[in-house]
Structures are given as structure tokens and as C-alpha cells.
Amino acid sequence: MIQNVIVLGAGSAGLIAALSIKRKIPQLRVRVVRSPDIGVIGVGEGTTPNFPRHIFDFLGISRKRFYELAEPTWKLGIRFLWGERGRFDYTFAPQLDVHFGDLPRPNGFYCDDEFSNVDLTSALMREGKAFGRQQNGAPDIQPWHAFHIENKLFVDMLEIVAREAGVQFIDGRVTGSERNEKGITAVHLEDGQKLEGDFFIDSSGFRSELLGKTLEEPFINFDKTLFCDRAVIGGWERTDEPILPYTTAEQMDAGWAWQIEHERHINRGYVYSSQAISDDQAAEEFLRKNPKAPQSPRVVKFRSGCYRRMWVDNVVAIGNAGGFVEPLEATALMIVCSHCQTLVDFLLHSELEPTDSFRTLYNDLTHATWTDIRDFLGLHYKANTALDTPFWKHCRADTDLSGIQALIDFYEENGPTGFCRYRIPSTQNDFGIEGYFVMLVGNRWPHRKPHKAMAGEKAAWERHRSANIAAARKGIDVKEALSYVNHPGWQWNSDMQKKQMAGV
Ligand SMILES: Cc1cc2nc3c(=O)[nH]c(=O)nc-3n(C[C@H](O)[C@H](O)[C@H](O)COP(=O)(O)OP(=O)(O)OC[C@H]3O[C@@H](n4cnc5c(N)ncnc54)[C@H](O)[C@@H]3O)c2cc1C
């Protein structure tokens, strides 16, 4: 029976894993070993809605604390400066997988010409507002949001909470391990210490010290679907730019650029394919389009893919140690949270004695989350008909979407009907059929069922859009909303409810 868990790595993946396990299975001894010399990845991160659910509901961290220590801003979705339309918004609230009662067809059939202000959240994004406003002027904070966070602040907050929960920390660099027929039995540190454990989480980032290096699990490269393998990164201090309530993803000559919004600075980076352009060319294009970025942007190399199995013997990889894809949909922390919940469930249901069939099922489920993300991101590239650079021509011609061919065939024949959902892989990923619809409709992927709306229908559709715009114009922007929630007198109802339930 598992009793003694060692987590290798104290980036966001290792700390979310340690805290998830300790919170839900408190009888386990959980120790985190990490190397201060190696440090954490330290990038700005966008998240998806499963992130607040995990942080607040699963881990029980209070909103007050999270806002104080992690200093997040809100993310309502992603603005794509992308494709033939030049711009469309992917919100975390459903826009297209929706059917209004006064219209005969689902929303996606009304967006051929104009795809904007389809729901309140997309109208808020258009107006640069974060939330609607309550009668007393305060923000009406709805659950359809995620966050922008800075990795370092977030990791520092997690460490404080993890220590309080009883997780122990050891500083040191892991240089080797001991094994028996059941897996790893101990890791060795550079200073001679030996840490024994009966269950290991590998959260050592791209190094994948245990799963990749020690156990030599094969890596599955996604390079037939995703061609980018580098990023230049360079942000700047905010001056008079408004804090946008969304992440921006903007097409570039050989990839795309993100913009992530923090309260005091703007985080920008260009993800590109080194087959298409050199690092210098990428930096030149990035700086030309972003003159405020520092003159020597940092280059990060990565490979997109995941290990064949995330769980081998008594080692489970969480975070970049298990796989990585470019942050086009900011899916890394989504995967960390969802895999941690699955792992905790599996440990509990197997009464801390996981069987081979539990491990196999875990590997099947987690692998499906990775391939779903691979195909979803691949669709972003293949569907974009706007640019004719060699990179984009290559994407349209060669991106392998065989993993979602059944969805594409069904969509081409029937258009954006909700029945498409039965043709996508079944996973816990946040985007689901709504995400696929936004990409297909947003990029005007052709289908054979265009809907010719009658005049009355068109008027009803426009009434919905106008109502969204009118409501959004009364909304509150990020800066003002932050001044409310960061005020010492601000009370989070959900935090108070939790306290009441706990009798505090
Ligand atoms: C350019 C870029 C942009 C990104 N943008 C996003 C985004 O928008 N949204 C998102 O969700 N994700 C994003 N990510 C990914 C995200 O940052 C990570 O998935 C997430 O922070 C988890 O990182 P990690 O904990 O797996 O790894 P890391 O942060 O690298 O942590 C690894 C840990 O392992 C320790 N370690 C490693 N080797 C050893 C050793 N031998 N001995 C002891 N300790 C060791 C390190 O000290 C560290 O504590 C981005 C990544 C990149 C590269």
C-alpha cells in the first residue's frame, strides 16, 4: 500500500500534484524535492476554466488568498487575430453550441458573415470589459473565466499553502535512483542524501528525470500535426495600455504570437517553426511588430508531444515531465489539474494499491487528453487560409488531422449542429465541441448546409446580439474590477460559504 510519496520538482505541476494528493489523501506522507539551482520555468501563463475550479473547489484555496498572493488578472477567452475574418473571439462561455428558443437553427448557422457579440462574454471582450456591473457598481463576477498568472508568484503561493497542508520540502538536485521490480525505491541527491519512497511523481519539467531518463519511456512526437518548436519571449512594463480581459493569439509569418495580460506588465512571445525561419528572423519579425519588447528576446526550444505512458510502475509524470504542446490554447495547467484529479481518484478507488489495469486505464485516459489537444491545435493551423507564407502553405497542405477526420467529415456534411459532439474524442478537456466549432466557424471551414435565414429570423438574431452589446457597454473593465476585489473590505461569497460550512 502506498504510504510515502516523493514529488520531484516544485514548479506549478509538482506543487499542484503534491497539494492535490495531500489534501485528498491526508494520511500519505508527501515530500517535495526540488533544485533551487535549476529553478522553475518562470513564464507568464494563461489558464482555462478548470484551473479556478481546481484551485478553489478541489484544493480549497480561498479566493482572497489567491488574489492577494498570485495577483491574477481575468481571462474571458482568447482573441484570435487569425484567418480569413482577421478576428474572432473564443470565449469560455458557450457561443455556438447553443440554440436560442426563438430561432430554428443553432447559433453557428447564423455566423457565416459576422461572428461577434454572440453572447454576453464575447460582447464584453469586444468592449474591453471583464464583467457586467451589479446595481451597486461592483463587478458581477461570473464563472465563465480563467486567469492570467505569473508562474513565479503562483508557485510561491502554492508552496505556502502546501507547507500549511503538511507537505515537506527538501532542497537538492536529484542525480540518481534505486530500483527494484516494482519501480523506483529511492532517489539520490547531489549532497549524498537518499530519499526513499513507494510512489513517485515526476514533475521535473522538460528534463523528465524519472519517466523519461530513468525509466526510458518512449516519447511520442506530435511533429506531423504541430510544426512549431521554438518561441522568442519578451514582455514589457505596462504604461497606458488597458488591461485586456483576454489572451491574444495573433498569426505571424511562421507561427503565431501570444499576448498575456498582467496587472503591471505585458507578456508577449512568438511561437515559430525553426524549419521555416531562423531565430534571428523570428526575433526581427517579433521586434518589428512589438517595438516595446526588449531588443534581445529570450529563445526557448521545445518539442511537442507526450510520453507513451504517463504512469509506469510506481512513477506518474505530471506537467512538462509528461508532455508539452505550445501554449496556443494555454492547455498545460488544464492538463496538470485534470490529471491530478484523475490520479487522486485512481489512488482512492484502488485503496492505494493500484493494479495494472488501473494503470493501463489511467494511461489510456491521459493519452487521449494529449491527442485531443494535439488535434485541436492542429485544426487552428490547417483551417487558417489567411497567409500565403511557406509556413502557412505547409500547414494547410500537411497538417495531419486524421485523429479528428470523423468530426471534419460530419461537419462538412451537416454544419455546426450539436450532433458533431459525438464525433470528437471523449475527454475531460475544457474546449469540447464548443472549441472545435469556434475554430471551424471562426475560420470559415466550408460545410454543405449553409442556412438562409428569413427576415424575421435575422431580426431575432440581431436582437440577441444588440442586447449583448448593450449589456456589455455597461460592464466594468479589468482595472476597476481589480480595485474592487483587492480592496481590504471585499468579501467573496464563496469563501464565506466555505467558512460557514466548516463552522469557522
Ligand atoms: C514559452 C512557454 C509558454 C507557456 N505558456 C503557458 C500558458 O500560457 N499556459 C499554461 O498553462 N502553460 C504554459 N506553459 C507551460 C507551463 O509553464 C508549465 O506547463 C507549467 O508551469 C508546469 O511546469 P512544470 O512544473 O512541469 O515544470 P517547471 O516549472 O520547469 O518545474 C520543474 C521543477 O523540477 C525541478 N527539477 C528538475 N530537475 C531536477 C533535478 N534533477 N533535481 C531536483 N529538482 C529538479 C526544478 O527545480 C523545478 O522545481 C508555457 C511554457 C512555455 C515554455
XYZ file of C-alpha atoms and ligand atoms in Angstrom:
557
model
C 0.000 0.000 0.000
C 1.273 3.471 -0.913
C 2.357 5.453 2.170
C 5.297 7.581 1.202
C 5.096 9.882 -1.821
C 8.062 11.750 -3.285
C 7.358 14.568 -5.726
C 10.352 15.526 -7.864
C 10.005 19.200 -8.817
C 8.368 22.278 -7.312
C 7.086 24.057 -10.393
C 3.369 24.534 -10.686
C 2.922 20.894 -11.757
C 4.786 19.385 -8.781
C 3.122 21.663 -6.259
C -0.404 21.186 -7.617
C 0.217 17.418 -7.570
C 1.645 17.438 -4.011
C -1.205 19.572 -2.717
C -3.901 17.589 -4.538
C -2.635 14.336 -3.045
C -2.118 15.711 0.473
C -5.498 17.453 0.586
C -7.486 14.442 -0.588
C -5.413 11.632 0.987
C -4.026 13.311 4.128
C -2.690 10.096 5.645
C 0.035 9.968 2.982
C 3.447 11.402 3.699
C 4.201 13.799 0.831
C 7.684 15.229 0.309
C 8.745 17.565 -2.492
C 12.358 17.624 -3.602
C 13.476 20.426 -5.866
C 16.644 22.059 -7.067
C 16.840 25.817 -6.410
C 19.716 25.929 -8.952
C 17.539 24.624 -11.754
C 14.546 26.724 -10.704
C 11.103 26.792 -12.310
C 10.070 27.605 -15.867
C 9.071 31.163 -14.870
C 6.805 32.151 -17.781
C 3.528 34.071 -17.852
C 0.643 31.668 -18.099
C -2.899 31.747 -19.365
C -5.302 29.200 -17.937
C -8.697 27.642 -18.732
C -11.815 27.359 -16.536
C -10.839 24.055 -14.935
C -7.970 25.962 -13.265
C -10.158 28.092 -10.915
C -12.337 25.044 -10.248
C -9.259 23.066 -9.219
C -7.660 25.830 -7.169
C -10.778 26.969 -5.308
C -13.037 23.916 -5.200
C -10.674 20.924 -5.305
C -7.726 22.359 -3.356
C -9.867 24.644 -1.181
C -7.616 27.710 -1.569
C -9.605 30.825 -0.710
C -10.160 33.393 -3.432
C -8.978 36.153 -1.110
C -5.626 34.459 -0.683
C -5.228 33.591 -4.334
C -5.868 37.180 -5.429
C -3.539 38.573 -2.756
C -0.612 36.260 -3.441
C -0.857 35.284 -7.119
C -2.003 38.705 -8.409
C -4.026 37.293 -11.319
C -5.957 39.120 -13.997
C -9.075 37.664 -15.603
C -9.183 35.853 -18.896
C -12.600 35.536 -20.557
C -11.181 33.701 -23.539
C -8.811 34.130 -26.467
C -8.977 36.795 -29.150
C -7.783 35.232 -32.384
C -6.278 37.725 -34.831
C -6.349 34.892 -37.255
C -7.696 33.514 -40.505
C -9.852 34.991 -43.257
C -12.019 37.001 -40.864
C -8.968 38.665 -39.342
C -10.518 38.431 -35.887
C -12.829 36.237 -33.843
C -13.250 35.573 -30.139
C -13.187 32.223 -28.381
C -14.927 32.673 -25.040
C -15.194 30.254 -22.152
C -18.985 30.672 -22.237
C -20.810 28.740 -24.937
C -21.449 30.804 -28.081
C -22.011 28.320 -30.886
C -23.109 25.092 -29.221
C -26.299 26.956 -28.259
C -29.784 27.056 -29.763
C -31.995 30.073 -28.910
C -35.674 29.184 -28.413
C -36.849 31.817 -30.925
C -34.604 30.608 -33.753
C -34.867 27.395 -35.777
C -31.141 26.611 -36.046
C -28.221 26.578 -33.558
C -26.107 29.737 -33.334
C -23.264 28.514 -35.545
C -25.569 28.675 -38.585
C -26.019 32.454 -38.167
C -22.335 33.372 -38.103
C -21.312 32.953 -41.751
C -20.991 36.697 -42.376
C -20.417 38.123 -38.900
C -19.180 36.192 -35.867
C -19.190 38.580 -32.939
C -21.226 39.527 -29.841
C -22.940 36.147 -29.947
C -23.141 36.013 -26.154
C -22.502 38.414 -23.294
C -18.914 37.239 -22.780
C -17.897 37.840 -26.401
C -19.576 41.258 -26.242
C -17.628 42.031 -23.044
C -14.416 41.061 -24.836
C -15.289 43.379 -27.726
C -15.910 46.248 -25.294
C -12.726 45.509 -23.318
C -14.798 44.759 -20.209
C -14.267 41.943 -17.740
C -17.718 41.561 -16.206
C -21.176 43.050 -16.072
C -21.842 45.505 -13.275
C -24.062 44.963 -10.249
C -26.521 47.681 -9.224
C -24.111 48.852 -6.514
C -21.387 49.320 -9.146
C -19.348 46.254 -8.169
C -18.311 43.617 -10.736
C -20.784 40.803 -11.349
C -18.148 38.045 -11.418
C -19.403 35.072 -13.415
C -17.803 31.624 -13.502
C -17.053 31.842 -17.253
C -13.495 32.960 -16.741
C -9.988 31.752 -16.177
C -6.860 33.715 -15.214
C -3.575 35.107 -16.407
C -0.925 34.404 -13.780
C 2.796 34.761 -13.364
C 4.393 31.398 -12.808
C 6.768 32.584 -10.080
C 4.105 34.286 -7.930
C 1.774 31.329 -8.354
C 4.460 28.818 -7.392
C 5.370 30.860 -4.302
C 1.708 30.866 -3.251
C 1.380 27.111 -3.777
C 4.444 26.457 -1.645
C 2.983 28.441 1.277
C -0.328 26.549 1.047
C 1.390 23.181 0.590
C 3.564 23.677 3.688
C 0.471 24.551 5.719
C -1.199 21.365 4.457
C 1.732 19.287 5.758
C 3.769 18.800 2.589
C 7.505 18.695 3.388
C 10.181 20.345 1.205
C 13.760 19.254 0.570
C 16.219 21.337 -1.442
C 18.652 19.346 -3.542
C 19.416 18.110 -7.008
C 18.388 14.549 -7.846
C 21.297 12.780 -9.527
C 20.276 9.109 -9.478
C 17.858 6.499 -8.228
C 17.499 2.933 -6.938
C 15.063 0.438 -8.432
C 13.527 -2.961 -7.823
C 10.985 -4.996 -9.824
C 8.107 -2.731 -8.673
C 9.731 0.502 -9.794
C 11.811 3.199 -8.115
C 12.587 2.784 -4.402
C 14.700 5.875 -3.704
C 16.262 8.929 -5.302
C 19.794 10.148 -4.594
C 20.637 13.793 -4.122
C 23.844 15.511 -5.123
C 24.748 16.108 -1.444
C 24.637 12.364 -0.704
C 21.134 12.207 0.802
C 18.911 9.290 -0.143
C 15.119 9.763 -0.161
C 13.109 6.557 -0.002
C 9.546 6.425 -1.254
C 6.973 3.963 -2.537
C 5.280 6.297 -5.053
C 6.949 8.972 -7.173
C 5.563 11.947 -9.056
C 7.913 13.139 -11.781
C 7.342 16.881 -12.155
C 10.887 17.723 -13.149
C 9.777 19.741 -16.183
C 11.278 19.175 -19.629
C 14.069 17.114 -18.003
C 11.623 14.286 -17.198
C 14.220 12.846 -14.835
C 12.285 9.732 -13.774
C 9.822 8.856 -16.565
C 11.996 9.894 -19.493
C 15.580 9.476 -18.300
C 15.445 6.715 -15.684
C 12.575 4.571 -16.971
C 13.283 5.446 -20.629
C 9.622 5.603 -21.589
C 9.368 6.360 -25.343
C 8.341 9.899 -26.334
C 5.639 10.337 -28.983
C 6.381 13.358 -31.118
C 3.441 15.388 -32.446
C 5.510 16.801 -35.301
C 3.156 15.555 -38.027
C 0.432 17.835 -36.660
C 2.292 20.639 -34.876
C 5.290 22.127 -36.694
C 6.393 24.831 -34.232
C 9.308 24.084 -31.930
C 10.597 27.419 -30.596
C 9.461 30.673 -29.058
C 11.050 34.100 -28.658
C 9.804 35.732 -25.477
C 9.910 39.377 -24.487
C 7.445 41.407 -22.467
C 7.428 44.987 -21.258
C 6.173 47.125 -18.375
C 2.640 48.377 -18.866
C 2.260 52.143 -19.288
C -1.050 53.379 -20.675
C -2.208 50.107 -22.314
C -5.573 48.922 -20.990
C -5.526 45.513 -19.254
C -7.330 43.330 -21.775
C -9.743 40.705 -20.386
C -8.422 38.009 -22.735
C -5.313 36.435 -24.208
C -4.455 37.458 -27.755
C -3.242 34.901 -30.320
C -2.059 36.619 -33.497
C -0.927 34.902 -36.678
C 2.676 35.588 -37.687
C 4.686 34.671 -40.789
C 5.901 31.356 -39.401
C 3.617 30.742 -36.412
C 1.746 32.964 -34.006
C 2.293 35.406 -31.126
C 0.633 35.433 -27.733
C -0.118 38.399 -25.539
C -0.866 37.705 -21.889
C -2.069 40.457 -19.608
C -0.644 41.006 -16.129
C -1.574 43.933 -13.963
C 1.761 45.689 -14.293
C 3.268 44.213 -17.403
C 2.506 42.643 -20.756
C 3.901 39.264 -21.675
C 4.442 38.623 -25.378
C 6.043 35.758 -27.283
C 6.281 34.383 -30.815
C 5.937 30.620 -31.324
C 7.510 29.555 -34.635
C 8.906 26.690 -36.627
C 12.694 26.534 -36.846
C 12.264 24.699 -40.175
C 10.602 27.815 -41.587
C 12.683 30.671 -40.154
C 15.849 31.199 -38.114
C 15.906 32.526 -34.541
C 17.219 35.853 -35.849
C 14.415 36.148 -38.395
C 11.855 35.324 -35.704
C 13.337 37.931 -33.355
C 13.380 40.504 -36.167
C 9.693 39.959 -37.039
C 8.755 39.907 -33.342
C 10.563 43.194 -32.598
C 9.262 44.881 -35.755
C 5.685 44.122 -34.697
C 6.333 44.758 -30.975
C 8.688 47.727 -30.706
C 8.285 47.882 -26.908
C 9.763 44.381 -26.433
C 13.399 44.171 -25.225
C 15.964 44.161 -28.038
C 17.289 40.655 -27.267
C 14.282 38.415 -26.703
C 14.885 35.050 -24.988
C 14.671 31.929 -27.207
C 13.001 28.803 -25.744
C 13.238 25.460 -27.567
C 10.584 22.791 -27.082
C 9.253 19.636 -28.642
C 5.531 18.958 -28.853
C 4.444 15.531 -27.745
C 3.980 13.298 -24.739
C 5.396 10.103 -23.327
C 3.604 6.948 -24.446
C 2.529 6.255 -20.856
C 2.249 8.815 -18.051
C 2.239 6.130 -15.346
C 4.941 3.440 -15.374
C 5.428 1.137 -12.367
C 5.232 3.492 -9.361
C 6.074 6.688 -11.256
C 3.498 9.159 -12.611
C 4.573 12.182 -14.639
C 2.611 15.406 -14.165
C 3.293 18.604 -16.127
C 6.044 19.168 -18.672
C 7.765 15.968 -17.494
C 4.917 14.031 -19.141
C 4.334 16.105 -22.245
C 4.179 19.569 -23.743
C 2.435 21.437 -26.523
C 2.772 25.095 -27.483
C 0.534 27.434 -25.428
C -1.905 28.211 -28.290
C -4.867 27.271 -26.087
C -2.978 27.521 -22.771
C -3.628 23.866 -22.037
C -0.649 22.944 -19.824
C -2.148 23.836 -16.447
C -5.507 22.499 -17.626
C -3.853 19.122 -18.145
C -1.990 19.340 -14.826
C -5.244 19.957 -12.931
C -7.242 17.342 -14.783
C -4.538 14.660 -14.489
C -4.107 15.374 -10.769
C -7.834 14.875 -10.184
C -7.811 11.644 -12.185
C -4.750 10.397 -10.297
C -6.249 11.158 -6.876
C -9.453 9.362 -7.884
C -7.485 6.337 -9.067
C -5.453 6.193 -5.848
C -8.583 6.415 -3.729
C -10.553 3.893 -5.765
C -7.702 1.410 -5.774
C -7.349 1.874 -1.977
C -3.729 2.944 -2.506
C -2.886 -0.385 -4.122
C -3.200 0.402 -7.827
C -3.423 -2.604 -10.102
C -2.039 -2.983 -13.621
C -5.495 -2.460 -15.088
C -5.901 0.798 -13.137
C -2.549 1.961 -14.507
C -3.487 0.975 -18.042
C -6.814 2.799 -17.801
C -5.084 5.907 -16.427
C -2.639 5.810 -19.325
C -5.428 5.413 -21.892
C -7.393 8.336 -20.431
C -4.466 10.707 -20.067
C -3.085 9.842 -23.504
C -6.477 10.713 -25.014
C -6.333 14.172 -23.420
C -2.990 14.788 -25.143
C -4.048 13.601 -28.589
C -7.281 15.618 -28.353
C -5.213 18.754 -27.678
C -2.798 17.875 -30.493
C -5.675 17.617 -32.991
C -7.473 20.699 -31.694
C -4.313 22.792 -32.081
C -3.613 21.229 -35.478
C -7.039 22.433 -36.636
C -6.049 26.034 -35.764
C -3.227 25.771 -38.298
C -4.864 23.804 -41.076
C -8.008 25.973 -41.057
C -6.169 29.278 -41.402
C -6.334 30.388 -45.048
C -5.215 33.993 -44.499
C -1.466 33.918 -45.066
C 0.470 32.529 -48.004
C 3.935 32.286 -46.466
C 5.765 28.957 -46.957
C 4.961 28.050 -43.324
C 1.201 28.522 -43.679
C 1.107 26.766 -47.051
C 2.872 23.839 -45.399
C 0.311 23.857 -42.543
C -2.662 23.767 -44.911
C -1.146 21.041 -47.057
C 0.476 18.775 -44.493
C -1.070 19.105 -41.008
C -2.169 15.614 -40.046
C -5.738 15.781 -38.706
C -6.516 12.088 -39.131
C -7.330 11.950 -35.379
C -10.421 14.145 -35.967
C -11.250 13.173 -39.547
C -14.641 11.780 -38.445
C -15.565 15.161 -36.934
C -14.434 17.047 -40.021
C -16.396 14.753 -42.369
C -19.533 15.102 -40.248
C -19.145 18.882 -40.016
C -18.595 19.277 -43.748
C -21.789 17.367 -44.445
C -24.003 18.817 -41.685
C -22.550 22.126 -40.464
C -22.282 23.257 -36.812
C -25.010 21.051 -35.349
C -24.556 19.877 -31.765
C -24.542 16.271 -33.005
C -20.929 16.866 -34.060
C -20.088 16.249 -30.405
C -20.459 12.513 -30.930
C -17.630 12.631 -33.461
C -14.977 14.114 -31.142
C -12.819 12.177 -28.721
C -14.382 11.908 -25.287
C -12.010 13.623 -22.844
C -12.073 15.930 -19.832
C -10.569 18.803 -21.845
C -12.211 22.191 -21.394
C -12.763 23.083 -25.034
C -15.073 20.231 -26.165
C -17.302 20.718 -29.216
C -17.636 24.443 -28.495
C -13.890 24.899 -29.036
C -13.941 22.926 -32.289
C -16.940 24.969 -33.517
C -15.210 28.263 -32.765
C -12.218 27.167 -34.846
C -14.320 25.794 -37.712
C -16.805 28.684 -37.865
C -14.166 31.297 -36.985
C -12.003 30.149 -39.890
C -14.976 29.642 -42.240
C -14.244 25.953 -42.751
C -16.708 25.090 -45.557
C -19.785 22.909 -44.996
C -22.663 21.866 -47.223
C -25.572 23.122 -45.086
C -25.438 26.921 -45.124
C -28.627 28.327 -43.615
C -30.551 31.032 -45.467
C -32.238 32.928 -42.633
C -35.610 34.584 -43.309
C -36.008 38.299 -42.500
C -37.759 37.584 -39.181
C -35.004 35.221 -38.110
C -32.333 37.731 -38.996
C -34.126 40.349 -36.912
C -34.378 37.968 -33.936
C -30.675 37.103 -34.247
C -29.719 40.778 -34.338
C -31.894 41.458 -31.260
C -29.817 38.932 -29.309
C -26.566 40.496 -30.460
C -27.738 44.049 -29.725
C -28.850 43.056 -26.219
C -25.393 41.579 -25.569
C -23.665 44.725 -26.801
C -25.911 46.975 -24.699
C -25.280 44.897 -21.559
C -21.528 44.760 -22.207
C -21.274 48.537 -22.590
C -22.466 48.906 -19.005
C -19.754 46.482 -17.878
C -16.647 47.045 -15.780
C -13.071 46.827 -17.052
C -10.262 44.769 -15.532
C -8.538 47.655 -13.760
C -11.663 48.828 -11.991
C -12.806 45.292 -11.182
C -9.378 44.535 -9.666
C -9.637 47.630 -7.482
C -12.872 46.193 -6.062
C -11.648 42.666 -5.337
C -8.278 43.832 -3.987
C -9.926 46.263 -1.556
C -9.486 45.013 2.058
C -13.254 45.231 2.582
C -14.140 42.982 -0.373
C -15.826 39.719 0.645
C -16.030 36.668 -1.610
C -19.397 34.994 -1.027
C -17.943 31.626 -1.975
C -15.157 31.984 0.636
C -17.719 32.919 3.280
C -19.892 29.942 2.368
C -16.890 27.636 2.736
C -16.116 29.092 6.185
C -19.731 28.693 7.264
C -19.750 25.082 6.107
C -16.535 24.447 8.035
C -18.074 26.129 11.107
C -15.364 28.836 11.222
C 7.056 29.597 -23.717
C 6.087 28.905 -22.820
C 4.828 29.441 -22.604
C 3.888 28.786 -21.785
N 2.650 29.306 -21.619
C 1.743 28.627 -20.904
C 0.407 29.099 -20.759
O 0.033 30.150 -21.275
N -0.463 28.358 -20.023
C -0.104 27.182 -19.441
O -0.942 26.531 -18.795
N 1.151 26.737 -19.547
C 2.064 27.409 -20.267
N 3.324 26.913 -20.381
C 3.685 25.656 -19.704
C 3.761 25.882 -18.197
O 4.634 26.873 -17.867
C 4.099 24.610 -17.488
O 3.377 23.572 -18.018
C 3.768 24.658 -16.018
O 4.263 25.807 -15.385
C 4.311 23.456 -15.315
O 5.705 23.425 -15.357
P 6.424 22.229 -14.611
O 6.116 22.331 -13.157
O 6.088 20.970 -15.315
O 7.978 22.477 -14.877
P 9.000 23.536 -14.243
O 8.386 24.818 -13.901
O 10.154 23.544 -15.196
O 9.467 22.863 -12.872
C 10.376 21.803 -12.829
C 10.822 21.587 -11.385
O 11.642 20.419 -11.338
C 12.838 20.728 -10.623
N 13.873 19.827 -11.117
C 14.168 19.495 -12.397
N 15.188 18.610 -12.426
C 15.539 18.372 -11.146
C 16.518 17.560 -10.515
N 17.356 16.789 -11.208
N 16.598 17.573 -9.171
C 15.766 18.339 -8.425
N 14.822 19.133 -8.967
C 14.710 19.141 -10.311
C 13.071 22.192 -10.890
O 13.914 22.754 -9.926
C 11.632 22.718 -10.787
O 11.287 22.896 -9.434
C 4.268 27.567 -21.181
C 5.541 27.048 -21.362
C 6.447 27.693 -22.188
C 7.804 27.090 -22.390
